[in-house]
Tab-separated table of C-alpha atoms and ligand atoms in Angstrom:
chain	number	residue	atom	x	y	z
A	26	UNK	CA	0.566	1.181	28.395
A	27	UNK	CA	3.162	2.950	29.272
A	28	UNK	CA	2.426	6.432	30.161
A	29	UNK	CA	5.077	8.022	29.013
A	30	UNK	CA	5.762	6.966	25.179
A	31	UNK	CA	8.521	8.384	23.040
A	32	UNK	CA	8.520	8.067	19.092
A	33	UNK	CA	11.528	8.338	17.538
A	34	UNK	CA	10.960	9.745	14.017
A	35	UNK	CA	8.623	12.695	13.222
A	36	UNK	CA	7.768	10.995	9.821
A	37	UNK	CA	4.605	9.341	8.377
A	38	UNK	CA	4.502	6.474	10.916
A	39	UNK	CA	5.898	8.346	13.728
A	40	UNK	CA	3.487	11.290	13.245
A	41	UNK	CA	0.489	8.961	13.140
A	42	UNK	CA	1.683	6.321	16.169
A	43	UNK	CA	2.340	9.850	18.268
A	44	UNK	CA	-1.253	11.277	17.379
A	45	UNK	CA	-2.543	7.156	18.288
A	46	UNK	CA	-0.723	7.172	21.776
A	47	UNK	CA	-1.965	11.096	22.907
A	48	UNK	CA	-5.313	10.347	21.997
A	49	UNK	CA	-5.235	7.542	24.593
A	50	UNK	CA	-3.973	9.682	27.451
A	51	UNK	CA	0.030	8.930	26.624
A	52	UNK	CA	2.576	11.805	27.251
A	53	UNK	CA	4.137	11.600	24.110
A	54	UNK	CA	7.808	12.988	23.530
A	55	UNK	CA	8.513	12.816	19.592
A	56	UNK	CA	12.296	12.919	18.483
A	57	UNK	CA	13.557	13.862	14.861
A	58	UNK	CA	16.796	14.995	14.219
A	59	UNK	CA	15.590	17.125	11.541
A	60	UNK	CA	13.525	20.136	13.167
A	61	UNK	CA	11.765	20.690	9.337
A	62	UNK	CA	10.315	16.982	9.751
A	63	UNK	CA	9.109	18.249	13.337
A	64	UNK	CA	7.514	21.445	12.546
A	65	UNK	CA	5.495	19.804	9.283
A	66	UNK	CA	4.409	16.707	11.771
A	67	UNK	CA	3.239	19.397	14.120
A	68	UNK	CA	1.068	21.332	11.231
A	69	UNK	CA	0.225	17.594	9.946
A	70	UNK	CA	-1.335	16.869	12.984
A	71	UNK	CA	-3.036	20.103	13.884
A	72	UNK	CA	-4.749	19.845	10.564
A	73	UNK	CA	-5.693	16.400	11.252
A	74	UNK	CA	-7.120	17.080	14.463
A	75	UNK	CA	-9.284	20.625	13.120
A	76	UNK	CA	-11.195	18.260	10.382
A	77	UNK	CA	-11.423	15.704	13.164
A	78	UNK	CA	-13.641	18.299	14.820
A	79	UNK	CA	-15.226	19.772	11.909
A	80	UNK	CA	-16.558	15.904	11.345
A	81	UNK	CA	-17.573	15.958	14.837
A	82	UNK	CA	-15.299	12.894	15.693
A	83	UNK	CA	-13.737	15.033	18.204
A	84	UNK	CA	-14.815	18.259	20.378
A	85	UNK	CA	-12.476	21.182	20.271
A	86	UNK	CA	-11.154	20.541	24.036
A	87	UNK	CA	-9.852	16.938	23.288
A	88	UNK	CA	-8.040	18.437	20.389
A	89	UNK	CA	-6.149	20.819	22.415
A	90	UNK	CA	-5.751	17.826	25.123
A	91	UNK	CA	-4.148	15.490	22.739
A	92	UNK	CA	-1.388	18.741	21.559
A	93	UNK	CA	-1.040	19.504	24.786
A	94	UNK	CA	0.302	15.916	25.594
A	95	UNK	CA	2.405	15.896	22.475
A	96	UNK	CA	6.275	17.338	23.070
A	97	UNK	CA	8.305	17.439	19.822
A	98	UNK	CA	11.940	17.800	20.062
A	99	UNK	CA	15.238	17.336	18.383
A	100	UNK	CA	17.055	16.269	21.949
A	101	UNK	CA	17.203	12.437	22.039
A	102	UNK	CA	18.121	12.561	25.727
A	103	UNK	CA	14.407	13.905	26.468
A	104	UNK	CA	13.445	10.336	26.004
A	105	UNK	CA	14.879	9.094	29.010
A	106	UNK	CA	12.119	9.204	31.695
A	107	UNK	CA	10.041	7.288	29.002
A	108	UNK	CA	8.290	3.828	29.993
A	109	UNK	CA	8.203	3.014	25.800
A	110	UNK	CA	10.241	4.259	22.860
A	111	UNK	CA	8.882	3.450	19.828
A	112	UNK	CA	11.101	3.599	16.872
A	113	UNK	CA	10.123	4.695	13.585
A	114	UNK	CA	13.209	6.306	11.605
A	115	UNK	CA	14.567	5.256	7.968
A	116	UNK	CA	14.677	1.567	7.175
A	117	UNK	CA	17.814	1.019	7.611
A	118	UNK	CA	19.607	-1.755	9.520
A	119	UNK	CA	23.021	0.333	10.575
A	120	UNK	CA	21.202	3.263	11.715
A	121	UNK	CA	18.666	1.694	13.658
A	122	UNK	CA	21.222	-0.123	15.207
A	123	UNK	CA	23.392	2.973	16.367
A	124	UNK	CA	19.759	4.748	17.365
A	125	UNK	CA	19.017	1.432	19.488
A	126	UNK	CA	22.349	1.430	21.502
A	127	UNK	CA	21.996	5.450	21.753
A	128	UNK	CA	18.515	4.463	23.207
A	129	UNK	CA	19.652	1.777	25.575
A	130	UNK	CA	22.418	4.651	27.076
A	131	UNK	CA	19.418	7.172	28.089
A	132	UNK	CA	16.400	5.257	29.166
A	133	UNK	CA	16.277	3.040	32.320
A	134	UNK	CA	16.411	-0.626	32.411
A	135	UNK	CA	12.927	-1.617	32.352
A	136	UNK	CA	11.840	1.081	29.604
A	137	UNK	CA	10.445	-0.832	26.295
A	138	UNK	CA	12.303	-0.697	23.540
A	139	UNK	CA	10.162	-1.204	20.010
A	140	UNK	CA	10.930	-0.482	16.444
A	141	UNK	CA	8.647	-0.108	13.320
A	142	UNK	CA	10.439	-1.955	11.158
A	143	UNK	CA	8.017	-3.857	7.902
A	144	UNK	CA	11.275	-5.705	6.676
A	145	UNK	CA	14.345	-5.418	8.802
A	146	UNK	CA	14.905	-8.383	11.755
A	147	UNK	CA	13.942	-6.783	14.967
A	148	UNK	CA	16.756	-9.706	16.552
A	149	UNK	CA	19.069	-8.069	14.270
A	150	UNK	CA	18.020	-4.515	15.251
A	151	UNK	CA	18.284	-5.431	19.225
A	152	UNK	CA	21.709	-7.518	18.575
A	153	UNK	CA	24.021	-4.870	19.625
A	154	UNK	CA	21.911	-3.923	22.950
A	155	UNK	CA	23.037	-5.568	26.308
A	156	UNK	CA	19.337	-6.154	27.457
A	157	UNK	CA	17.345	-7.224	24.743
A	158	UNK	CA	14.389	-9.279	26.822
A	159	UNK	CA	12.538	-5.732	26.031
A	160	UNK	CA	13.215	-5.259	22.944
A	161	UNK	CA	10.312	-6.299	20.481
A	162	UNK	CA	8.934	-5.313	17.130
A	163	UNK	CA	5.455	-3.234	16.942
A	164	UNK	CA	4.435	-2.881	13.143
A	165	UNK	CA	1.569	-0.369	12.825
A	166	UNK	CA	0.137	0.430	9.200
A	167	UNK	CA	-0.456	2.866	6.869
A	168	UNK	CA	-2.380	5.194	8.076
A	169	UNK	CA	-1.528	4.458	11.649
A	170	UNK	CA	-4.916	6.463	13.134
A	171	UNK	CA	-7.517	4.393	10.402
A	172	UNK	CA	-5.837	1.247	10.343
A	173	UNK	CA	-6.576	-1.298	13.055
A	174	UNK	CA	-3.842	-4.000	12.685
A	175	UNK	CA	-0.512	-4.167	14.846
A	176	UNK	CA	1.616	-6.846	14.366
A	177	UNK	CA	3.744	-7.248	17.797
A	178	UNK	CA	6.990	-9.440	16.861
A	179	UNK	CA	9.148	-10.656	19.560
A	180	UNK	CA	12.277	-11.991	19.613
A	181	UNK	CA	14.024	-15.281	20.912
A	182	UNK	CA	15.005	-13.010	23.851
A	183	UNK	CA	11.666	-10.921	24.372
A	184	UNK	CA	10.119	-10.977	27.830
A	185	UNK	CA	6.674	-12.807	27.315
A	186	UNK	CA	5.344	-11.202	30.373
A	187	UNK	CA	6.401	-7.643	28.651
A	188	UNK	CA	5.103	-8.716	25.394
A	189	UNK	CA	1.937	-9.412	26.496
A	190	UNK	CA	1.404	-6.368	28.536
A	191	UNK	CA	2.468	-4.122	25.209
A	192	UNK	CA	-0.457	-6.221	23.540
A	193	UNK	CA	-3.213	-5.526	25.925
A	194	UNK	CA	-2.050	-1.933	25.920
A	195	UNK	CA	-2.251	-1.617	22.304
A	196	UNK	CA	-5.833	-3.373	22.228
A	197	UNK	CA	-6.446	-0.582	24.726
A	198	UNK	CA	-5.316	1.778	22.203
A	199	UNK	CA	-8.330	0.321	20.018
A	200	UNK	CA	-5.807	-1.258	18.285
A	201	UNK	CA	-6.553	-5.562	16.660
A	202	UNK	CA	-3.294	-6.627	17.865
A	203	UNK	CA	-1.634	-10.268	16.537
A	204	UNK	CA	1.741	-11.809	17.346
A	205	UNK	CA	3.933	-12.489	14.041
A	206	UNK	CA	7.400	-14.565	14.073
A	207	UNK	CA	10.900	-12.310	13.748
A	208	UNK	CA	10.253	-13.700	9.993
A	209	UNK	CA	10.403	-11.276	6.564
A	210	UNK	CA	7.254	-9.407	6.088
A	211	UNK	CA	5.735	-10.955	9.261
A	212	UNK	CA	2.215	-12.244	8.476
A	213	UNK	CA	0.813	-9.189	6.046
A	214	UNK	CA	3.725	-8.197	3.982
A	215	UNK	CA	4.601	-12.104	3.414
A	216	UNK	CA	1.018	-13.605	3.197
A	217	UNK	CA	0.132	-10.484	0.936
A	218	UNK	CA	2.173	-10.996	-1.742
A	219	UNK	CA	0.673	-12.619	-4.461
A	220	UNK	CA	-2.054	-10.743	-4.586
A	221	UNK	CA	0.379	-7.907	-6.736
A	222	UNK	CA	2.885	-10.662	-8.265
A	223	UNK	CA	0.387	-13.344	-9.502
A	224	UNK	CA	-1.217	-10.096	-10.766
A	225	UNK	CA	1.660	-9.171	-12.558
A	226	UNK	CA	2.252	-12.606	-13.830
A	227	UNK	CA	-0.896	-12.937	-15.449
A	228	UNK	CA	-0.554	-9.528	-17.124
A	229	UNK	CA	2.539	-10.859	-17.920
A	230	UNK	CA	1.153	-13.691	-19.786
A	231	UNK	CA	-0.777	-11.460	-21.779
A	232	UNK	CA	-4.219	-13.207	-20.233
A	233	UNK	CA	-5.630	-9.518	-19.409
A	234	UNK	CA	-4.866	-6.085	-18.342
A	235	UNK	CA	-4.876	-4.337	-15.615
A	236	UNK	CA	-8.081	-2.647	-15.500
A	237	UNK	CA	-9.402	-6.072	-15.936
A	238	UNK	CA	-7.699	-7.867	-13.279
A	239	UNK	CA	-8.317	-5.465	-10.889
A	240	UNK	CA	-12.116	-5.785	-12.330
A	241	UNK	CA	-12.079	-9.353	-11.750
A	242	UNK	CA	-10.520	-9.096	-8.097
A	243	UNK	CA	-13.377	-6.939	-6.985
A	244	UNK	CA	-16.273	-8.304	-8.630
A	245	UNK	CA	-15.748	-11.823	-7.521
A	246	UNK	CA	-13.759	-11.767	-4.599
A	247	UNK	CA	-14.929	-8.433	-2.995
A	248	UNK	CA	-12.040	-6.874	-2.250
A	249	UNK	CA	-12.086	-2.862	-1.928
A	250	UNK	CA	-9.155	-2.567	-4.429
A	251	UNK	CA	-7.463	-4.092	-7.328
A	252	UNK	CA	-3.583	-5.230	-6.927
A	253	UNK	CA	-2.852	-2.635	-9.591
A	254	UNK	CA	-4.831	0.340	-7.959
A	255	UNK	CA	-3.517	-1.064	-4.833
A	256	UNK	CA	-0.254	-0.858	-5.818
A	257	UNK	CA	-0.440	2.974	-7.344
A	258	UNK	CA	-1.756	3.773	-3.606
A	259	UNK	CA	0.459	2.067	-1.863
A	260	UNK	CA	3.562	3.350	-4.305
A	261	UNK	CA	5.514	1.262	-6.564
A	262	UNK	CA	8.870	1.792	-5.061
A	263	UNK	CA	7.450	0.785	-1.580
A	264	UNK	CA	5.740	-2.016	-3.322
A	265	UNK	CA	8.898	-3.471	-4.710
A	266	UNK	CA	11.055	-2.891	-1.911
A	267	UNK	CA	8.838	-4.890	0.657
A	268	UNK	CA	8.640	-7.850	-2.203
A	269	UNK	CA	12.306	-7.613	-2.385
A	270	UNK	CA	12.479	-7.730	0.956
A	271	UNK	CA	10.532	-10.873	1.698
A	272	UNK	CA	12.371	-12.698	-1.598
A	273	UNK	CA	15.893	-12.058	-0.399
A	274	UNK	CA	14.940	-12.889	3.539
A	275	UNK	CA	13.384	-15.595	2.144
A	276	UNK	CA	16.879	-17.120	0.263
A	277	UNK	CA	15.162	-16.350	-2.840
A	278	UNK	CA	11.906	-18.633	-2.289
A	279	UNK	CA	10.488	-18.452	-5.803
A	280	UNK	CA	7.404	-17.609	-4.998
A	281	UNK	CA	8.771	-14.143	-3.521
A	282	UNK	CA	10.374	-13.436	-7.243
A	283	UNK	CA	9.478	-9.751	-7.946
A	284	UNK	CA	8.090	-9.117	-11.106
A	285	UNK	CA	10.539	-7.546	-13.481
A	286	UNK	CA	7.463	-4.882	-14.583
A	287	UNK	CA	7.454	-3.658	-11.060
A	288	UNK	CA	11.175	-2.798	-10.914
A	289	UNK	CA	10.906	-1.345	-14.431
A	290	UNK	CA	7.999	0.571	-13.316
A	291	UNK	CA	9.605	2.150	-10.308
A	292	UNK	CA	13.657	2.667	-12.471
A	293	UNK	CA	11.151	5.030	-14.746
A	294	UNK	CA	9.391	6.664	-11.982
A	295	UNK	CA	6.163	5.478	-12.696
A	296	UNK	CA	5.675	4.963	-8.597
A	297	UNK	CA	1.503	5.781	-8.501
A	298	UNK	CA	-0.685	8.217	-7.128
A	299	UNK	CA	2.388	10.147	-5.661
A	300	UNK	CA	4.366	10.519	-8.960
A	301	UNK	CA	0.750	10.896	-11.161
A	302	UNK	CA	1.776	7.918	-13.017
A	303	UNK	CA	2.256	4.073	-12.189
A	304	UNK	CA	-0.046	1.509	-14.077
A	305	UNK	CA	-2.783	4.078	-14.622
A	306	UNK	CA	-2.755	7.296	-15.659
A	307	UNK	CA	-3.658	9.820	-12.427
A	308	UNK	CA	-3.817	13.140	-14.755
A	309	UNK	CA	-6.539	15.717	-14.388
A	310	UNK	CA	-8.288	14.764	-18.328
A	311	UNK	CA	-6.583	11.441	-18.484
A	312	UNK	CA	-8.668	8.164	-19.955
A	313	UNK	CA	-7.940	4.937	-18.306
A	314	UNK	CA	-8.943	1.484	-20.120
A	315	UNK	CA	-12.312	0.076	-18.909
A	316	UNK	CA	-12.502	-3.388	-17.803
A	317	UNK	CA	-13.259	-6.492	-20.349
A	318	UNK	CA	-15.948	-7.577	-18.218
A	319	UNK	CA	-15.773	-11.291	-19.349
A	320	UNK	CA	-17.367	-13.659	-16.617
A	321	UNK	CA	-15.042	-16.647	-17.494
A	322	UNK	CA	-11.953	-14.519	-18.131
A	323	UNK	CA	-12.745	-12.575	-14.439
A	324	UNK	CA	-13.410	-15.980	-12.491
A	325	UNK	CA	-10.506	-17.136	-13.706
A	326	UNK	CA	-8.028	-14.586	-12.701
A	327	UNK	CA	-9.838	-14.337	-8.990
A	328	UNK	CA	-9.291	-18.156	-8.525
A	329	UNK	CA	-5.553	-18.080	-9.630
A	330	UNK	CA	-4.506	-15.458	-7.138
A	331	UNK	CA	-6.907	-16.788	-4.481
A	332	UNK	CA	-4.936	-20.207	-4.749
A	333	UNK	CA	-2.104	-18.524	-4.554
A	334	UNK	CA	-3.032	-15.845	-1.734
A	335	UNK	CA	-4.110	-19.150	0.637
A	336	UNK	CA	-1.056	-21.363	0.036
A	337	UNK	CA	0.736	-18.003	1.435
A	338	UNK	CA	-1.171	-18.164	4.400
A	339	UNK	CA	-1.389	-21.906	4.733
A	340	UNK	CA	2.340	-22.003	4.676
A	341	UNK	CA	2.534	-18.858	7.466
A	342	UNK	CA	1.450	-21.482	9.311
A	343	UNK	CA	2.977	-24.316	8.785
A	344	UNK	CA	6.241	-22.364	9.269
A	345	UNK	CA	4.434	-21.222	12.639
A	346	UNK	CA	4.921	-17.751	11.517
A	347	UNK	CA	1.590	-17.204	13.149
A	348	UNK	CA	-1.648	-18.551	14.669
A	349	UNK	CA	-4.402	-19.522	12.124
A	350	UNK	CA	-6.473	-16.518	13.661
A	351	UNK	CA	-3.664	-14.122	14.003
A	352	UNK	CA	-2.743	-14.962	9.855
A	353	UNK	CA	-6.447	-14.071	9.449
A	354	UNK	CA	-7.151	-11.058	11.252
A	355	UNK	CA	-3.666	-9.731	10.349
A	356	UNK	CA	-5.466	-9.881	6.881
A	357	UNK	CA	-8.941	-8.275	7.503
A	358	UNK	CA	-7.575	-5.664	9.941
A	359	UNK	CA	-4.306	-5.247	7.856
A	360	UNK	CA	-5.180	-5.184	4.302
A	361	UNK	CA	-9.045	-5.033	4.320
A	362	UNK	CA	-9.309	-8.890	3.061
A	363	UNK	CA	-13.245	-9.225	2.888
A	364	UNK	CA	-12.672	-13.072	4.379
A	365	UNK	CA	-9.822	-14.471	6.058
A	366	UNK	CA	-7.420	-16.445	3.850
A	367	UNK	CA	-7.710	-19.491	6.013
A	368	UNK	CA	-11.591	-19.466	6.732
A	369	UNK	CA	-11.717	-18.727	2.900
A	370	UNK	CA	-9.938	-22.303	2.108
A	371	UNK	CA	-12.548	-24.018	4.353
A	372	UNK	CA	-15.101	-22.354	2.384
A	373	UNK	CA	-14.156	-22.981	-1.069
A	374	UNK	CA	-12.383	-26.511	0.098
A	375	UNK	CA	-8.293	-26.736	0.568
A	376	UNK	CA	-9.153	-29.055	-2.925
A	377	UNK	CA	-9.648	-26.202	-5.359
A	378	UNK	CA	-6.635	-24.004	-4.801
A	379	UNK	CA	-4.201	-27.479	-4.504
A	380	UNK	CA	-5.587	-28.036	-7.738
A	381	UNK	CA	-5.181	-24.876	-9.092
A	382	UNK	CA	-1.511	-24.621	-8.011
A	383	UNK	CA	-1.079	-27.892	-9.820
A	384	UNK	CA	-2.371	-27.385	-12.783
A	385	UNK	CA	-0.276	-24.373	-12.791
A	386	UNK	CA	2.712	-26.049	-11.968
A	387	UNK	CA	2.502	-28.133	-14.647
A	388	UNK	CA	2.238	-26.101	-17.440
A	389	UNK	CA	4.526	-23.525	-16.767
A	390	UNK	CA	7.381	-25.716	-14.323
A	391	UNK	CA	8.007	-22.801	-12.386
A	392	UNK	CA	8.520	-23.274	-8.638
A	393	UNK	CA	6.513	-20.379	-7.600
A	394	UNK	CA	3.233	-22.736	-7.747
A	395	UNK	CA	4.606	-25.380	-5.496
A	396	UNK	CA	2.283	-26.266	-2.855
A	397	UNK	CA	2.727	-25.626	0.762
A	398	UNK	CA	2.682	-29.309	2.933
A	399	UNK	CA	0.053	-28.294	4.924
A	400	UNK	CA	-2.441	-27.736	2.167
A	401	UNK	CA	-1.680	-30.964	0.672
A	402	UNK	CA	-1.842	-32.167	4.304
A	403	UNK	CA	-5.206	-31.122	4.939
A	404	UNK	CA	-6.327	-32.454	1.171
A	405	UNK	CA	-4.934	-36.046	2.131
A	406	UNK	CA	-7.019	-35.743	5.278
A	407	UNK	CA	-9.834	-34.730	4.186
A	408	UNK	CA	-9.787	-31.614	7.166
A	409	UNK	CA	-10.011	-28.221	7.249
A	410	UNK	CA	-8.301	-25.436	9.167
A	411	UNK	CA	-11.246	-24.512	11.469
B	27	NAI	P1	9.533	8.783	6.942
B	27	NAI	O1	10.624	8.922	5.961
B	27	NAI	O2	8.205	9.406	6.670
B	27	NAI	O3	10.034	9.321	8.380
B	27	NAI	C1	11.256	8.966	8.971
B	27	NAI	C2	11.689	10.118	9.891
B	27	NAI	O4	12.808	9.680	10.658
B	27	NAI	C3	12.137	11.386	9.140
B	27	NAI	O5	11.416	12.483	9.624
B	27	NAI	C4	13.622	11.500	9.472
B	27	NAI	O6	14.046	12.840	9.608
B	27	NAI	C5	13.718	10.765	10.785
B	27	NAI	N1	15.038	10.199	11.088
B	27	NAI	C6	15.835	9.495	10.255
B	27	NAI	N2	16.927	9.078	10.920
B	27	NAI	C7	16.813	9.529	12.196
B	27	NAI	C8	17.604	9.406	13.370
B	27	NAI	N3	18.751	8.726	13.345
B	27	NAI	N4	17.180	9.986	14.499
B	27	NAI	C9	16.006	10.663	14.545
B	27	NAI	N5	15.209	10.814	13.457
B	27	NAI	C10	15.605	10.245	12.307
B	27	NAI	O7	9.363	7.194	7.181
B	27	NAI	P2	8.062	6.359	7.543
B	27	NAI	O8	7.333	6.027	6.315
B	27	NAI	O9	7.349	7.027	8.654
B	27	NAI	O10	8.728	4.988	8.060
B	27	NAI	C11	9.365	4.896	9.298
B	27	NAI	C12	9.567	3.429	9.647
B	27	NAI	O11	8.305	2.755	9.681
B	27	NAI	C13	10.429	2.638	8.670
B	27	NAI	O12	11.156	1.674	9.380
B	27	NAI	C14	9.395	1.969	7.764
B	27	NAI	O13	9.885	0.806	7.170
B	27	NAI	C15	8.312	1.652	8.775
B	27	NAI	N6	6.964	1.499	8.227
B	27	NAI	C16	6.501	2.330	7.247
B	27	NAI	C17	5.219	2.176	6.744
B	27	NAI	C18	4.697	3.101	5.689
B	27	NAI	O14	3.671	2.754	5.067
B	27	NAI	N7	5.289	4.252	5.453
B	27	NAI	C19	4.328	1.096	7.232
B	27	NAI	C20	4.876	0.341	8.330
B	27	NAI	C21	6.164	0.518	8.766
């Protein structure tokens, strides 16, 4: 891409797209307006780089190459010889906005404009800029070095010609790179959800805990985490606030509903790994419940979210949120899915998780289980989605 890339925000994403861009020969300009956020990114990354060495990932002269070719800075005029800004400040809609118009005022007219955003509408963000053909949104992940996926969402407006060129740069970058719709929680954060509220509904229920659901996710679906580990990592309050997110961008879909558990959880602090506490205990001596290994019980549980996991993706694409590959690679490169959600339906048969989400329907009457059209499309036609 883009030589000359500016970040805008010194914080966890920032830090880690900055670090990305350097160690693929970018100038990188980095703009906080606090200088505490810029000094600890700075120390962040030098760290990060020194073990990067010590594992022998990196010699000791490309770690002084890629600080060398990172310039942090409080001055947001600095970013105006930039062919990129990347945004990547607090999630909030006003302030972007203001920061986007500031942008637009000190760059040049053919100088990308991208924001981070995982919930806000990028059409939203670039509404009060006069040239919005190049503004588009660029979703990295958590941690931005280890984690492959970047969602690239443009907007009625986007430039295709620009959008694909920020693509093949960002493949360049080593990045797997798929186009999402300007829709809440673009493919991963929409298509993702289930997997932590059908959790929580079947806890819910009282059918099992959570030691035992995330038991039953790994065992017989293979995935590297359970939803309730997953959500400790990942934080509660994060957690919540993306489902939140994707329910009220959604018009309150019911199948978006968070889970009044999750809320409770974060009111009370209980946010994960960070706080020590979420739905298992993180102290040094502390004893968390072991698994009821039961073979019926565990199938159970994996089938219930799997239906519900692929009628999220099957309906990312029936809304065209997404291509049928892009919805799958956005959740192996994303989220670490061990199979994508589509190719998973053809495996098992669109059939089984329609009837699933029926049966389900029926006994409790709550919308969340109604089936996308598609899947009962490709049921009634006997096809499949490869
Ligand atoms: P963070 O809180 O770690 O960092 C934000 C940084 O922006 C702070 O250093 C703050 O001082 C700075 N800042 C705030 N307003 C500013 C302004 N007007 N001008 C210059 N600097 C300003 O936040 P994080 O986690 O890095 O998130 C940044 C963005 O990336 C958000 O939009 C978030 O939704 C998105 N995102 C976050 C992910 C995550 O897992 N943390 C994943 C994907 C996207």
């Amino acid at each position: 891409m883009s030589q000359l890339i500016s970040v805008i925000g010194a914080g966890t994403m920032g830090s880690g797209i900055a670090q990305v861009a350097a160690s693929n020969g970018c100038q990188v300009t980095i703009v906080d307006s606090s200088q505490p956020a810029l000094e600890n990114s700075k120390s962040k990354l030098k760290s990060i780089l020194n073990r990067l060495v010590e594992k022998g990932k990196i010699n000791e002269e490309q770690s002084k190459s890629i600080l060398a070719r990172i310039h942090w800075t409080t001055k947001m005029d600095e970013i105006s010889n930039s062919n990129m800004v990347i945004e990547a400040i607090v999630e909030n809609l006003e302030i972007k906005q203001n920061l986007f118009s500031e942008m637009e005022s000190l760059v040049s007219d053919i100088c990308i404009l991208a924001t981070n955003t995982s919930s806000l509408s990028v059409s939203k963000i670039a509404s009060v800029c006069k040239l919005k053909s190049r503004i588009m949104g660029v979703h990295f992940f958590n941690p931005v070095p280890l984690m492959k996926l970047v969602e690239v969402i443009p907007t009625e407006e986007t430039d295709k010609k620009l959008l694909s060129e920020v693509k093949s740069s960002l493949e360049g970058w080593g990045k797997s790179v798929v186009t999402a719709k300007d829709t809440p929680g673009f493919i991963v954060n929409r298509v993702a959800r289930p997997f932590y509220s059908e959790a929580l509904k079947i806890y819910e229920e009282g059918l099992a805990d959570f030691a035992t659901i995330d038991w039953a996710m790994k065992e017989f679906g293979g995935f590297r985490m359970g939803p309730f580990e997953l959500m400790d990592y990942i934080g509660n309050d994060v957690n919540y606030s993306a489902t939140k997110a994707v329910y009220d961008g959604t018009n309150h879909d019911p199948r978006y509903k968070p889970s009044p558990i999750q809320k409770k959880l974060m009111d009370e602090g209980l946010l994960g790994r960070k706080s020590g506490k979420g739905y298992f205990d993180y102290s040094e001596n502390a004893v968390n419940p072991e698994p009821n290994k039961n073979e019926k019980l565990g199938q159970q549980i994996f089938n219930r979210i799997l239906a519900l996991l692929i009628n999220a993706a099957v309906d990312a694409l029936h809304l065209n949120i997404a291509t049928r590959d892009d919805i799958d690679t956005a959740m192996t490169t994303g989220v670490n899915y061990p199979k994508g959600l589509l190719k998973w339906a053809d495996d098992i048969g669109p059939n089984s998780p329609l009837e699933q989400l029926k049966e389900l329907h029926t006994q409790s009457g709550n919308d969340r289980y109604i089936a996308s059209p598609l899947l009962i499309k490709k049921v009634e036609e006997g096809g499949t989605f490869y």
